[in-house]
């Protein structure tokens, strides 16, 4: 938290239902270090409402307790006792110990002692060559594994902490502002490379089984049972270079398999892997989308569309999109600019008819998704056609009866033709963003700010675009993310 920017502090406040404090924190430029240095008097001057003062001080106190080692462990155990008045079971206590260790790891991580040759390059502030970059990544991976007590599955937060520590210690490694994404991707690839040949580690085997690495079994067609994590560690870094006749056989097989009701998804994945080179060549040479889909019809399947996106970017776009909508839906719906919007009015009318928590959450996420262009002052017709005909030629969502859980329909259109049917608004939004990347389609200027906001969160840039303030439009611009045809590779 000490290294957080002002914007990161503001996002932290939003996550804890303290969004009202954001304008004042921005005005006073409260960074992570400043936040932890606040005393009672400063908080009283900064925050007007007593309730907000109490919540903020409590959150700061909890973080400081977690950071102080033994005091953090005592605090966690006391919290467990309050949450479970009965005797705390061994399982509950174990989970609190695990959380304590994770918090301790994230708040105290220090870079490893690099070998002498690496130190020399870093001391001279030279941009390392390919072999030296590999050496740095290898040591970071080994060091993280040590901190994780042998686990080969860091979470996203831990990757972020390690890469941030590297770039803070050696700012010259942040190449033109894109270093964070490149180093994080290289570190994740290193972990995948280490995991790939392992056959006897319990955790690796459990995750391989969980995410689809099952020998002798075909993958089920249901998207719900095909989480995109199974892509990681499954695809070789370089596509196979095949002769034309062999490539023709793969394409013919894919077209025949697409017509079947029961498909061999494992073989589909394999053949999509080996044909990716010719597919990307067709797209880069601006072949008509109809021709691309005729040759590779599986790109019409949401799972394969998301999988193609992950092969290109190493990002699970569906998972990230759900996280974004869950995180920002309440903030979006509270903005004045959308208060009288027909979609918001429709939402409020439908909320009165339901009490189930899951249904209410689903409706709010759907509304937040559809209202994004309004928030940023963009052209909503280039984003979603709600209960009307699709007119845009670029990727756009078609949405019918968005708040009727029994009759709602979501689809993705490209060039005014339906590409795929989707299960919900989060999946439709993920497909929309993925389509721009997969088919290399330039971003329309009239929807730029909305997609820029989503892109910056999906790719976890260090200074993500933010929701606009109540009185204006637009957030931080990131031209590199959405220039041309989203070229991030």
Tab-separated table of C-alpha atoms in Angstrom:
chain	number	residue	atom	x	y	z
A	1	UNK	CA	0.000	0.000	0.000
A	2	UNK	CA	2.934	2.356	0.671
A	3	UNK	CA	3.742	2.495	-3.048
A	4	UNK	CA	0.163	3.121	-4.222
A	5	UNK	CA	-0.567	6.090	-6.452
A	6	UNK	CA	-3.411	8.512	-5.727
A	7	UNK	CA	-5.565	6.710	-8.306
A	8	UNK	CA	-4.932	3.335	-6.674
A	9	UNK	CA	-5.973	4.772	-3.317
A	10	UNK	CA	-9.175	6.077	-4.942
A	11	UNK	CA	-9.949	2.652	-6.403
A	12	UNK	CA	-9.330	1.130	-2.965
A	13	UNK	CA	-11.854	3.553	-1.455
A	14	UNK	CA	-14.455	2.623	-4.079
A	15	UNK	CA	-14.040	-1.069	-3.307
A	16	UNK	CA	-14.827	-0.344	0.345
A	17	UNK	CA	-17.944	1.714	-0.339
A	18	UNK	CA	-16.142	4.982	0.387
A	19	UNK	CA	-16.525	6.403	-3.109
A	20	UNK	CA	-17.786	9.724	-1.702
A	21	UNK	CA	-14.282	10.429	-0.431
A	22	UNK	CA	-12.592	10.081	-3.829
A	23	UNK	CA	-12.865	13.751	-5.001
A	24	UNK	CA	-11.353	15.045	-1.756
A	25	UNK	CA	-8.550	12.444	-1.782
A	26	UNK	CA	-7.719	13.409	-5.386
A	27	UNK	CA	-7.753	17.109	-4.494
A	28	UNK	CA	-5.413	16.561	-1.542
A	29	UNK	CA	-3.237	14.082	-3.530
A	30	UNK	CA	-3.431	11.327	-0.913
A	31	UNK	CA	-1.120	8.515	-2.070
A	32	UNK	CA	-0.648	5.168	-0.322
A	33	UNK	CA	2.191	6.484	1.838
A	34	UNK	CA	0.142	9.561	2.790
A	35	UNK	CA	-2.857	7.381	3.607
A	36	UNK	CA	-0.888	5.303	6.113
A	37	UNK	CA	0.534	8.475	7.678
A	38	UNK	CA	-2.887	9.999	8.434
A	39	UNK	CA	-3.623	10.668	12.099
A	40	UNK	CA	-6.971	11.351	13.772
A	41	UNK	CA	-6.770	15.119	13.241
A	42	UNK	CA	-5.912	14.773	9.539
A	43	UNK	CA	-8.768	12.330	8.992
A	44	UNK	CA	-11.207	14.759	10.647
A	45	UNK	CA	-10.076	17.531	8.305
A	46	UNK	CA	-10.165	15.269	5.231
A	47	UNK	CA	-13.427	13.402	5.917
A	48	UNK	CA	-16.560	15.201	7.098
A	49	UNK	CA	-18.848	12.331	8.063
A	50	UNK	CA	-18.093	10.653	11.392
A	51	UNK	CA	-19.130	7.252	10.039
A	52	UNK	CA	-16.646	7.522	7.182
A	53	UNK	CA	-13.952	8.669	9.601
A	54	UNK	CA	-14.473	5.592	11.749
A	55	UNK	CA	-14.459	3.185	8.812
A	56	UNK	CA	-11.341	4.743	7.269
A	57	UNK	CA	-9.362	4.701	10.517
A	58	UNK	CA	-10.412	1.111	11.150
A	59	UNK	CA	-9.220	0.024	7.699
A	60	UNK	CA	-5.862	1.772	8.150
A	61	UNK	CA	-5.470	0.232	11.591
A	62	UNK	CA	-6.213	-3.250	10.265
A	63	UNK	CA	-3.650	-2.885	7.511
A	64	UNK	CA	-0.992	-1.730	9.969
A	65	UNK	CA	-1.799	-4.659	12.251
A	66	UNK	CA	-1.503	-7.089	9.358
A	67	UNK	CA	1.854	-5.595	8.472
A	68	UNK	CA	3.311	-5.887	11.959
A	69	UNK	CA	3.762	-9.657	11.879
A	70	UNK	CA	2.785	-11.173	15.204
A	71	UNK	CA	0.194	-8.470	15.872
A	72	UNK	CA	-1.417	-9.330	12.540
A	73	UNK	CA	-1.725	-12.984	13.478
A	74	UNK	CA	-3.280	-12.072	16.826
A	75	UNK	CA	-5.756	-9.781	15.070
A	76	UNK	CA	-6.772	-12.512	12.602
A	77	UNK	CA	-7.349	-15.017	15.399
A	78	UNK	CA	-9.434	-12.474	17.335
A	79	UNK	CA	-11.480	-11.823	14.200
A	80	UNK	CA	-12.000	-15.544	13.834
A	81	UNK	CA	-13.231	-15.777	17.400
A	82	UNK	CA	-15.722	-12.965	16.789
A	83	UNK	CA	-16.934	-14.504	13.557
A	84	UNK	CA	-17.203	-17.989	15.069
A	85	UNK	CA	-18.381	-17.607	18.704
A	86	UNK	CA	-18.038	-21.325	19.136
A	87	UNK	CA	-14.639	-22.935	19.361
A	88	UNK	CA	-12.577	-22.125	16.258
A	89	UNK	CA	-12.041	-25.324	14.289
A	90	UNK	CA	-8.674	-26.449	13.002
A	91	UNK	CA	-9.782	-25.799	9.434
A	92	UNK	CA	-10.844	-22.202	10.169
A	93	UNK	CA	-7.673	-21.514	12.092
A	94	UNK	CA	-5.617	-22.949	9.253
A	95	UNK	CA	-7.308	-20.601	6.773
A	96	UNK	CA	-6.509	-17.593	8.975
A	97	UNK	CA	-2.872	-18.669	9.237
A	98	UNK	CA	-2.761	-18.994	5.446
A	99	UNK	CA	-4.267	-15.517	4.990
A	100	UNK	CA	-1.812	-14.088	7.495
A	101	UNK	CA	1.121	-15.567	5.601
A	102	UNK	CA	-0.187	-14.185	2.307
A	103	UNK	CA	-0.616	-10.701	3.765
A	104	UNK	CA	2.827	-10.881	5.310
A	105	UNK	CA	4.276	-11.969	1.944
A	106	UNK	CA	2.669	-9.147	-0.001
A	107	UNK	CA	3.642	-6.437	2.484
A	108	UNK	CA	7.260	-7.471	2.970
A	109	UNK	CA	8.453	-8.752	-0.408
A	110	UNK	CA	12.004	-7.779	-1.317
A	111	UNK	CA	13.819	-8.513	-4.558
A	112	UNK	CA	16.277	-11.421	-4.511
A	113	UNK	CA	20.045	-10.974	-4.506
A	114	UNK	CA	20.761	-11.241	-8.238
A	115	UNK	CA	23.959	-12.932	-9.535
A	116	UNK	CA	27.039	-10.789	-10.100
A	117	UNK	CA	26.662	-10.480	-13.903
A	118	UNK	CA	23.021	-9.397	-13.540
A	119	UNK	CA	24.002	-6.867	-10.877
A	120	UNK	CA	26.610	-5.369	-13.197
A	121	UNK	CA	24.105	-4.869	-16.017
A	122	UNK	CA	21.532	-3.371	-13.672
A	123	UNK	CA	24.104	-1.127	-12.004
A	124	UNK	CA	25.068	0.302	-15.412
A	125	UNK	CA	21.385	0.938	-16.112
A	126	UNK	CA	21.666	-0.922	-19.389
A	127	UNK	CA	18.649	-2.404	-21.069
A	128	UNK	CA	19.274	-6.168	-20.764
A	129	UNK	CA	19.433	-8.340	-23.854
A	130	UNK	CA	17.232	-11.409	-24.336
A	131	UNK	CA	19.469	-13.846	-22.449
A	132	UNK	CA	19.877	-11.455	-19.516
A	133	UNK	CA	16.115	-10.895	-19.332
A	134	UNK	CA	15.667	-14.657	-19.083
A	135	UNK	CA	18.207	-14.765	-16.238
A	136	UNK	CA	16.313	-12.071	-14.331
A	137	UNK	CA	12.977	-13.818	-14.848
A	138	UNK	CA	14.428	-17.169	-13.742
A	139	UNK	CA	15.644	-15.684	-10.464
A	140	UNK	CA	12.355	-13.901	-9.827
A	141	UNK	CA	10.422	-17.115	-10.467
A	142	UNK	CA	12.661	-19.107	-8.137
A	143	UNK	CA	12.400	-16.412	-5.467
A	144	UNK	CA	8.601	-16.274	-5.691
A	145	UNK	CA	8.409	-20.049	-5.421
A	146	UNK	CA	10.473	-19.832	-2.238
A	147	UNK	CA	8.115	-17.245	-0.751
A	148	UNK	CA	5.154	-19.389	-1.788
A	149	UNK	CA	6.704	-22.412	-0.044
A	150	UNK	CA	7.039	-24.385	-3.267
A	151	UNK	CA	3.735	-23.439	-4.894
A	152	UNK	CA	3.892	-22.797	-8.640
A	153	UNK	CA	0.610	-20.854	-8.764
A	154	UNK	CA	1.065	-17.197	-7.712
A	155	UNK	CA	-2.053	-15.073	-7.831
A	156	UNK	CA	-2.376	-11.888	-9.880
A	157	UNK	CA	-1.687	-9.656	-6.881
A	158	UNK	CA	1.595	-11.426	-6.166
A	159	UNK	CA	2.705	-11.093	-9.779
A	160	UNK	CA	1.884	-7.376	-9.605
A	161	UNK	CA	3.852	-6.885	-6.391
A	162	UNK	CA	6.981	-8.580	-7.718
A	163	UNK	CA	6.961	-6.725	-11.046
A	164	UNK	CA	6.277	-3.412	-9.300
A	165	UNK	CA	9.209	-4.067	-6.952
A	166	UNK	CA	11.470	-4.750	-9.955
A	167	UNK	CA	10.459	-1.602	-11.822
A	168	UNK	CA	10.655	0.599	-8.732
A	169	UNK	CA	14.194	-0.619	-8.040
A	170	UNK	CA	15.219	-0.341	-11.716
A	171	UNK	CA	12.972	2.237	-13.449
A	172	UNK	CA	14.916	2.004	-16.707
A	173	UNK	CA	13.410	-1.492	-17.210
A	174	UNK	CA	10.010	0.148	-17.756
A	175	UNK	CA	10.407	0.377	-21.509
A	176	UNK	CA	8.348	3.304	-22.827
A	177	UNK	CA	5.737	2.723	-20.141
A	178	UNK	CA	4.993	-0.818	-21.332
A	179	UNK	CA	7.509	-2.614	-19.142
A	180	UNK	CA	5.040	-3.682	-16.468
A	181	UNK	CA	2.894	-5.713	-18.870
A	182	UNK	CA	5.919	-7.243	-20.632
A	183	UNK	CA	7.734	-8.291	-17.450
A	184	UNK	CA	4.561	-9.675	-15.883
A	185	UNK	CA	3.783	-11.689	-18.989
A	186	UNK	CA	7.350	-13.065	-19.085
A	187	UNK	CA	7.143	-14.048	-15.406
A	188	UNK	CA	3.825	-15.834	-15.898
A	189	UNK	CA	5.233	-17.640	-18.939
A	190	UNK	CA	8.194	-18.789	-16.849
A	191	UNK	CA	5.875	-20.352	-14.266
A	192	UNK	CA	3.937	-22.076	-17.056
A	193	UNK	CA	7.208	-23.393	-18.498
A	194	UNK	CA	8.228	-24.799	-15.111
A	195	UNK	CA	4.803	-26.386	-14.508
A	196	UNK	CA	4.440	-27.960	-17.942
A	197	UNK	CA	6.625	-31.111	-17.511
A	198	UNK	CA	5.682	-31.762	-13.868
A	199	UNK	CA	3.733	-34.989	-13.373
A	200	UNK	CA	4.173	-35.776	-9.679
A	201	UNK	CA	3.395	-32.541	-7.820
A	202	UNK	CA	0.009	-32.742	-6.100
A	203	UNK	CA	-0.959	-29.099	-6.630
A	204	UNK	CA	0.081	-29.075	-10.298
A	205	UNK	CA	-1.810	-32.309	-10.996
A	206	UNK	CA	-4.876	-30.994	-9.181
A	207	UNK	CA	-4.909	-27.792	-11.240
A	208	UNK	CA	-4.263	-29.639	-14.485
A	209	UNK	CA	-7.200	-31.910	-13.757
A	210	UNK	CA	-9.370	-28.983	-12.697
A	211	UNK	CA	-8.634	-26.931	-15.812
A	212	UNK	CA	-9.048	-29.570	-18.473
A	213	UNK	CA	-5.748	-31.490	-18.836
A	214	UNK	CA	-7.390	-34.924	-18.835
A	215	UNK	CA	-5.819	-37.538	-21.025
A	216	UNK	CA	-8.144	-39.688	-23.056
A	217	UNK	CA	-11.200	-37.505	-22.437
A	218	UNK	CA	-12.888	-35.071	-24.791
A	219	UNK	CA	-13.806	-31.687	-23.453
A	220	UNK	CA	-17.514	-30.985	-22.958
A	221	UNK	CA	-19.104	-28.338	-25.083
A	222	UNK	CA	-20.718	-26.375	-22.270
A	223	UNK	CA	-18.932	-23.052	-21.829
A	224	UNK	CA	-19.607	-23.126	-18.107
A	225	UNK	CA	-17.423	-26.227	-17.874
A	226	UNK	CA	-14.672	-24.769	-20.068
A	227	UNK	CA	-12.909	-22.141	-17.981
A	228	UNK	CA	-10.141	-20.432	-19.856
A	229	UNK	CA	-7.472	-21.363	-17.334
A	230	UNK	CA	-6.947	-24.614	-19.232
A	231	UNK	CA	-5.307	-22.641	-22.020
A	232	UNK	CA	-2.347	-21.745	-19.804
A	233	UNK	CA	0.525	-24.165	-20.109
A	234	UNK	CA	-1.206	-26.005	-22.968
A	235	UNK	CA	-0.028	-24.057	-26.015
A	236	UNK	CA	3.522	-24.048	-27.321
A	237	UNK	CA	5.124	-20.640	-27.746
A	238	UNK	CA	5.689	-21.090	-31.483
A	239	UNK	CA	2.994	-22.374	-33.887
A	240	UNK	CA	3.813	-25.421	-35.956
A	241	UNK	CA	5.018	-24.711	-39.480
A	242	UNK	CA	3.026	-27.067	-41.666
A	243	UNK	CA	2.920	-27.674	-45.396
A	244	UNK	CA	-0.102	-26.498	-47.340
A	245	UNK	CA	-1.591	-29.968	-47.742
A	246	UNK	CA	-1.370	-30.682	-44.011
A	247	UNK	CA	-2.876	-27.277	-43.209
A	248	UNK	CA	-5.727	-27.973	-45.628
A	249	UNK	CA	-6.470	-31.222	-43.801
A	250	UNK	CA	-6.685	-29.411	-40.460
A	251	UNK	CA	-8.985	-26.741	-41.874
A	252	UNK	CA	-11.189	-29.361	-43.544
A	253	UNK	CA	-11.437	-31.316	-40.288
A	254	UNK	CA	-12.384	-28.155	-38.333
A	255	UNK	CA	-15.145	-27.327	-40.813
A	256	UNK	CA	-16.559	-30.849	-40.645
A	257	UNK	CA	-16.362	-30.945	-36.849
A	258	UNK	CA	-18.159	-27.612	-36.567
A	259	UNK	CA	-21.229	-29.146	-38.211
A	260	UNK	CA	-21.473	-31.900	-35.588
A	261	UNK	CA	-23.683	-31.637	-32.511
A	262	UNK	CA	-21.158	-33.544	-30.369
A	263	UNK	CA	-17.696	-32.089	-30.895
A	264	UNK	CA	-14.280	-33.314	-29.846
A	265	UNK	CA	-13.201	-30.122	-28.088
A	266	UNK	CA	-9.750	-31.387	-27.179
A	267	UNK	CA	-8.956	-32.045	-30.827
A	268	UNK	CA	-10.539	-28.724	-31.822
A	269	UNK	CA	-8.130	-26.962	-29.453
A	270	UNK	CA	-5.152	-28.839	-30.878
A	271	UNK	CA	-6.031	-28.048	-34.492
A	272	UNK	CA	-6.794	-24.409	-33.693
A	273	UNK	CA	-3.307	-24.262	-32.144
A	274	UNK	CA	-1.503	-25.535	-35.225
A	275	UNK	CA	-3.503	-23.331	-37.612
A	276	UNK	CA	-3.041	-20.098	-35.694
A	277	UNK	CA	-0.230	-18.920	-37.975
A	278	UNK	CA	-2.295	-18.991	-41.153
A	279	UNK	CA	-5.286	-17.559	-39.275
A	280	UNK	CA	-3.313	-14.595	-37.980
A	281	UNK	CA	-1.834	-14.067	-41.438
A	282	UNK	CA	-5.305	-13.894	-42.977
A	283	UNK	CA	-6.368	-11.375	-40.352
A	284	UNK	CA	-3.215	-9.247	-40.646
A	285	UNK	CA	-3.674	-9.116	-44.429
A	286	UNK	CA	-7.220	-7.783	-43.877
A	287	UNK	CA	-9.085	-10.738	-45.328
A	288	UNK	CA	-12.871	-10.224	-45.137
A	289	UNK	CA	-14.276	-11.426	-41.842
A	290	UNK	CA	-16.783	-13.604	-43.698
A	291	UNK	CA	-13.871	-15.458	-45.331
A	292	UNK	CA	-12.077	-15.872	-42.000
A	293	UNK	CA	-15.202	-17.303	-40.381
A	294	UNK	CA	-15.833	-19.588	-43.345
A	295	UNK	CA	-12.336	-21.076	-42.971
A	296	UNK	CA	-12.349	-21.037	-39.152
A	297	UNK	CA	-16.009	-21.302	-38.077
A	298	UNK	CA	-15.090	-22.144	-34.481
A	299	UNK	CA	-14.299	-18.450	-33.923
A	300	UNK	CA	-18.072	-18.100	-33.711
A	301	UNK	CA	-18.007	-20.101	-30.451
A	302	UNK	CA	-17.547	-17.873	-27.381
A	303	UNK	CA	-15.087	-20.303	-25.806
A	304	UNK	CA	-12.857	-20.348	-28.905
A	305	UNK	CA	-13.106	-16.564	-29.328
A	306	UNK	CA	-11.952	-16.065	-25.737
A	307	UNK	CA	-9.308	-18.741	-26.156
A	308	UNK	CA	-7.920	-16.993	-29.256
A	309	UNK	CA	-7.763	-13.767	-27.259
A	310	UNK	CA	-5.840	-15.553	-24.515
A	311	UNK	CA	-3.391	-17.061	-26.998
A	312	UNK	CA	-2.637	-13.519	-28.201
A	313	UNK	CA	-2.542	-11.702	-24.867
A	314	UNK	CA	-2.193	-14.314	-22.095
A	315	UNK	CA	-5.283	-12.763	-20.482
A	316	UNK	CA	-8.522	-14.474	-19.374
A	317	UNK	CA	-10.877	-11.803	-20.701
A	318	UNK	CA	-14.131	-13.365	-19.488
A	319	UNK	CA	-12.892	-13.641	-15.910
A	320	UNK	CA	-11.484	-10.094	-15.979
A	321	UNK	CA	-14.713	-8.675	-17.427
A	322	UNK	CA	-16.823	-10.241	-14.675
A	323	UNK	CA	-14.438	-8.798	-12.063
A	324	UNK	CA	-14.676	-5.319	-13.630
A	325	UNK	CA	-18.479	-5.311	-13.674
A	326	UNK	CA	-18.656	-6.612	-10.097
A	327	UNK	CA	-16.222	-3.935	-8.947
A	328	UNK	CA	-17.640	-0.910	-10.752
A	329	UNK	CA	-21.368	-1.563	-11.196
A	330	UNK	CA	-22.450	0.275	-8.019
A	331	UNK	CA	-20.222	3.271	-8.811
A	332	UNK	CA	-21.489	3.489	-12.391
A	333	UNK	CA	-25.135	3.358	-11.341
A	334	UNK	CA	-24.588	6.089	-8.744
A	335	UNK	CA	-23.299	8.648	-11.253
A	336	UNK	CA	-25.571	11.598	-11.961
A	337	UNK	CA	-25.022	11.368	-15.732
A	338	UNK	CA	-26.925	8.049	-15.907
A	339	UNK	CA	-29.653	8.842	-13.384
A	340	UNK	CA	-32.344	9.652	-15.957
A	341	UNK	CA	-31.144	7.277	-18.644
A	342	UNK	CA	-33.907	4.945	-19.949
A	343	UNK	CA	-31.799	1.880	-19.115
A	344	UNK	CA	-31.380	3.012	-15.512
A	345	UNK	CA	-35.100	3.757	-15.244
A	346	UNK	CA	-35.866	0.309	-16.651
A	347	UNK	CA	-33.470	-1.197	-14.100
A	348	UNK	CA	-35.122	0.557	-11.147
A	349	UNK	CA	-38.560	-0.651	-12.234
A	350	UNK	CA	-37.383	-4.256	-12.501
A	351	UNK	CA	-35.458	-4.181	-9.207
A	352	UNK	CA	-38.746	-3.649	-7.388
A	353	UNK	CA	-40.063	-6.952	-8.704
A	354	UNK	CA	-37.281	-9.141	-7.300
A	355	UNK	CA	-35.707	-9.805	-3.915
A	356	UNK	CA	-33.185	-12.554	-4.736
A	357	UNK	CA	-29.655	-11.262	-4.191
A	358	UNK	CA	-28.220	-13.050	-7.242
A	359	UNK	CA	-30.911	-11.647	-9.536
A	360	UNK	CA	-30.404	-8.101	-8.242
A	361	UNK	CA	-26.639	-8.389	-8.719
A	362	UNK	CA	-27.124	-9.723	-12.260
A	363	UNK	CA	-29.457	-6.832	-13.160
A	364	UNK	CA	-27.096	-4.185	-11.786
A	365	UNK	CA	-24.104	-5.638	-13.632
A	366	UNK	CA	-26.132	-5.724	-16.853
A	367	UNK	CA	-27.216	-2.100	-16.445
A	368	UNK	CA	-23.687	-0.944	-15.570
A	369	UNK	CA	-22.375	-2.640	-18.697
A	370	UNK	CA	-24.949	-1.039	-20.989
A	371	UNK	CA	-24.515	2.410	-19.410
A	372	UNK	CA	-20.725	2.580	-19.829
A	373	UNK	CA	-20.815	4.632	-23.069
A	374	UNK	CA	-23.152	7.157	-21.412
A	375	UNK	CA	-20.723	7.532	-18.523
A	376	UNK	CA	-17.860	8.399	-20.881
A	377	UNK	CA	-19.927	10.469	-23.319
A	378	UNK	CA	-19.465	7.940	-26.143
A	379	UNK	CA	-21.859	6.794	-28.860
A	380	UNK	CA	-23.878	3.951	-27.319
A	381	UNK	CA	-25.039	2.750	-30.774
A	382	UNK	CA	-21.466	1.579	-31.418
A	383	UNK	CA	-21.528	-0.405	-28.174
A	384	UNK	CA	-24.915	-2.067	-27.739
A	385	UNK	CA	-28.278	-2.149	-29.528
A	386	UNK	CA	-30.859	-2.561	-26.759
A	387	UNK	CA	-34.214	-3.818	-28.039
A	388	UNK	CA	-33.475	-2.395	-31.482
A	389	UNK	CA	-31.791	-3.300	-34.757
A	390	UNK	CA	-27.999	-3.392	-34.975
A	391	UNK	CA	-26.735	-0.666	-37.324
A	392	UNK	CA	-22.974	-0.522	-36.646
A	393	UNK	CA	-20.532	-2.520	-38.792
A	394	UNK	CA	-17.904	-2.727	-36.045
A	395	UNK	CA	-18.382	-5.255	-33.192
A	396	UNK	CA	-21.504	-4.417	-31.200
A	397	UNK	CA	-23.732	-6.200	-28.704
A	398	UNK	CA	-27.377	-6.940	-29.454
A	399	UNK	CA	-29.447	-7.065	-26.270
A	400	UNK	CA	-33.100	-8.068	-25.971
A	401	UNK	CA	-35.101	-7.715	-22.712
A	402	UNK	CA	-31.947	-7.155	-20.626
A	403	UNK	CA	-33.682	-7.304	-17.227
A	404	UNK	CA	-36.035	-10.206	-17.874
A	405	UNK	CA	-34.190	-13.235	-16.521
A	406	UNK	CA	-36.460	-15.577	-18.490
A	407	UNK	CA	-36.408	-13.958	-21.928
A	408	UNK	CA	-33.213	-11.881	-22.097
A	409	UNK	CA	-30.961	-12.478	-25.102
A	410	UNK	CA	-27.401	-11.371	-25.783
A	411	UNK	CA	-25.505	-11.663	-29.058
A	412	UNK	CA	-22.377	-10.268	-30.698
A	413	UNK	CA	-22.674	-8.753	-34.177
A	414	UNK	CA	-19.910	-7.898	-36.641
A	415	UNK	CA	-20.670	-6.203	-39.953
A	416	UNK	CA	-24.371	-6.370	-39.006
A	417	UNK	CA	-24.322	-10.167	-38.893
A	418	UNK	CA	-24.615	-12.298	-35.794
A	419	UNK	CA	-21.337	-13.857	-34.748
A	420	UNK	CA	-22.341	-15.633	-31.527
A	421	UNK	CA	-25.070	-16.022	-28.912
A	422	UNK	CA	-23.918	-15.253	-25.348
A	423	UNK	CA	-25.174	-16.314	-21.934
A	424	UNK	CA	-25.220	-12.915	-20.205
A	425	UNK	CA	-24.101	-9.311	-20.483
A	426	UNK	CA	-20.644	-9.948	-18.956
A	427	UNK	CA	-19.951	-12.615	-21.568
A	428	UNK	CA	-21.260	-10.338	-24.319
A	429	UNK	CA	-19.006	-7.495	-23.174
A	430	UNK	CA	-15.987	-9.821	-23.036
A	431	UNK	CA	-16.795	-11.036	-26.557
A	432	UNK	CA	-17.089	-7.436	-27.782
A	433	UNK	CA	-13.610	-6.484	-26.526
A	434	UNK	CA	-12.119	-9.810	-27.667
A	435	UNK	CA	-13.514	-9.373	-31.191
A	436	UNK	CA	-11.630	-6.091	-31.687
A	437	UNK	CA	-8.381	-7.904	-30.840
A	438	UNK	CA	-8.975	-11.263	-32.503
A	439	UNK	CA	-10.130	-9.771	-35.817
A	440	UNK	CA	-7.721	-6.812	-35.647
A	441	UNK	CA	-10.503	-4.226	-36.001
A	442	UNK	CA	-9.624	-0.533	-35.409
A	443	UNK	CA	-11.398	1.108	-32.509
A	444	UNK	CA	-14.012	3.710	-33.567
A	445	UNK	CA	-13.215	7.128	-32.125
A	446	UNK	CA	-16.788	7.545	-30.900
A	447	UNK	CA	-16.390	4.549	-28.515
A	448	UNK	CA	-12.714	5.051	-27.683
A	449	UNK	CA	-13.028	6.202	-24.069
A	450	UNK	CA	-15.301	3.325	-23.055
A	451	UNK	CA	-13.044	0.664	-24.547
A	452	UNK	CA	-9.972	2.446	-23.190
A	453	UNK	CA	-11.392	2.158	-19.670
A	454	UNK	CA	-12.062	-1.571	-20.119
A	455	UNK	CA	-8.693	-2.232	-21.770
A	456	UNK	CA	-6.692	-0.566	-19.022
A	457	UNK	CA	-8.382	-2.772	-16.398
A	458	UNK	CA	-8.228	-5.996	-18.415
A	459	UNK	CA	-4.500	-5.614	-19.036
A	460	UNK	CA	-3.840	-4.446	-15.465
A	461	UNK	CA	-1.829	-1.376	-16.390
A	462	UNK	CA	-0.264	0.392	-13.448
A	463	UNK	CA	-2.257	3.602	-13.963
A	464	UNK	CA	-5.629	2.361	-15.228
A	465	UNK	CA	-8.208	4.648	-16.755
A	466	UNK	CA	-10.791	5.717	-14.203
A	467	UNK	CA	-14.468	6.507	-14.180
A	468	UNK	CA	-15.117	10.199	-14.876
A	469	UNK	CA	-15.819	12.556	-12.027
A	470	UNK	CA	-19.492	13.419	-11.486
A	471	UNK	CA	-19.161	16.652	-13.428
A	472	UNK	CA	-17.308	15.485	-16.523
A	473	UNK	CA	-16.550	12.805	-19.062
A	474	UNK	CA	-13.630	10.538	-19.675
A	475	UNK	CA	-10.779	9.176	-17.626
A	476	UNK	CA	-7.040	8.851	-18.049
A	477	UNK	CA	-6.147	8.302	-21.691
A	478	UNK	CA	-3.988	5.358	-22.738
A	479	UNK	CA	-3.482	5.782	-26.482
A	480	UNK	CA	-1.046	2.856	-26.687
A	481	UNK	CA	-3.726	0.449	-25.580
A	482	UNK	CA	-6.260	1.369	-28.223
A	483	UNK	CA	-4.255	2.827	-31.073
A	484	UNK	CA	-4.928	1.446	-34.520
A	485	UNK	CA	-6.022	-2.142	-34.193
A	486	UNK	CA	-5.095	-2.669	-30.519
A	487	UNK	CA	-1.555	-3.832	-31.326
A	488	UNK	CA	-0.186	-4.835	-27.907
A	489	UNK	CA	2.012	-7.736	-28.950
